[in-house]
Short mmCIF file of C-alpha atoms in Angstrom, two decimals:
data_model
loop_
_atom_site.label_atom_id
_atom_site.label_comp_id
_atom_site.label_asym_id
_atom_site.label_seq_id
_atom_site.Cartn_x
_atom_site.Cartn_y
_atom_site.Cartn_z
CA VAL H 25 0.00 0.00 0.00
CA LEU H 26 1.31 3.43 -0.91
CA THR H 27 0.41 6.12 1.62
CA ASN H 28 1.74 9.34 3.12
CA ALA H 29 4.86 9.11 5.30
CA HIS H 30 3.34 11.38 7.95
CA VAL H 31 0.65 8.73 8.47
CA VAL H 32 3.15 6.07 9.57
CA ASP H 33 6.03 8.12 11.01
CA ALA H 34 6.35 8.04 14.80
CA GLU H 35 6.46 11.34 16.66
CA ASP H 36 9.39 10.24 18.82
CA GLU H 37 11.89 7.41 19.26
CA THR H 38 9.75 5.54 21.82
CA THR H 39 6.67 5.26 19.60
CA HIS H 40 6.28 2.41 17.11
CA ILE H 41 3.59 2.72 14.42
CA VAL H 42 1.90 -0.50 13.28
CA PRO H 43 -0.30 0.27 10.26
CA HIS H 44 -3.50 -1.73 9.84
CA VAL H 45 -5.82 -2.33 6.91
CA TYR H 46 -9.32 -3.80 6.76
CA ALA H 47 -9.68 -6.12 3.78
CA GLY H 48 -11.05 -9.56 3.16
CA GLY H 49 -13.38 -9.14 6.13
CA GLU H 50 -10.70 -8.65 8.76
CA TRP H 51 -8.12 -6.23 10.18
CA ARG H 52 -4.50 -7.03 9.36
CA ALA H 53 -1.32 -5.53 10.73
CA GLY H 54 1.28 -4.38 8.25
CA ALA H 55 4.91 -3.33 8.21
CA VAL H 56 6.45 -0.16 6.84
CA VAL H 57 8.82 -1.24 4.05
CA ALA H 58 10.08 2.22 3.10
CA SER H 59 9.39 5.81 4.05
CA ASP H 60 10.56 9.18 2.68
CA ALA H 61 9.59 12.12 4.89
CA GLU H 62 10.71 14.71 2.32
CA ALA H 63 8.50 13.23 -0.40
CA ASP H 64 5.84 12.34 2.23
CA LEU H 65 5.51 8.81 0.84
CA ALA H 66 5.56 5.43 2.56
CA LEU H 67 5.20 1.87 1.35
CA ILE H 68 3.47 -0.65 3.62
CA ARG H 69 3.37 -4.44 3.20
CA PHE H 70 0.30 -6.40 4.25
CA ARG H 71 0.12 -10.19 4.03
CA PHE H 72 -3.16 -11.99 3.35
CA PRO H 73 -3.81 -15.70 2.80
CA GLN H 74 -6.02 -14.93 -0.20
CA GLU H 75 -5.29 -12.72 -3.18
CA LEU H 76 -6.83 -9.26 -2.94
CA LYS H 77 -8.11 -7.23 -5.86
CA THR H 78 -6.02 -4.26 -6.92
CA ALA H 79 -7.61 -0.88 -7.46
CA GLU H 80 -7.65 0.52 -10.96
CA VAL H 81 -6.10 3.97 -11.25
CA SER H 82 -7.09 6.40 -13.97
CA THR H 83 -5.00 9.24 -15.30
CA ASP H 84 -8.14 10.95 -16.62
CA PRO H 85 -9.45 13.93 -14.63
CA PRO H 86 -12.81 13.29 -12.94
CA GLY H 87 -15.89 14.63 -14.68
CA ASP H 88 -18.30 17.15 -13.21
CA ARG H 89 -20.40 16.03 -10.24
CA VAL H 90 -18.45 12.83 -9.63
CA GLU H 91 -18.88 11.47 -6.11
CA VAL H 92 -15.63 10.63 -4.31
CA GLU H 93 -15.44 8.72 -1.03
CA THR H 94 -12.52 8.21 1.31
CA HIS H 95 -12.08 6.56 4.69
CA GLY H 96 -9.63 7.34 7.43
CA PHE H 97 -9.18 7.64 11.15
CA ALA H 98 -8.30 11.19 12.12
CA GLY H 99 -5.90 11.01 15.03
CA GLY H 100 -5.24 7.31 14.48
CA ARG H 101 -7.04 4.13 15.44
CA LYS H 102 -6.89 2.80 18.99
CA TYR H 103 -6.38 -0.96 19.44
#
């Protein structure tokens, strides 16, 4: 999963971020593979027993009145 580095970067040396994703009907813990604070990009690996579908990405701009939905946990998710 490609995400923003600020999402997975710890605020201090004593904090360890464990990213999670909900897919295939369950929450899975992942591991940060790479992170670049300057580019604000991070790559996270998640392992699943079954193959997951990949999202199609378009380079076309969205048309007028296109609905867009996103999900996130402002301030993080407590486990």
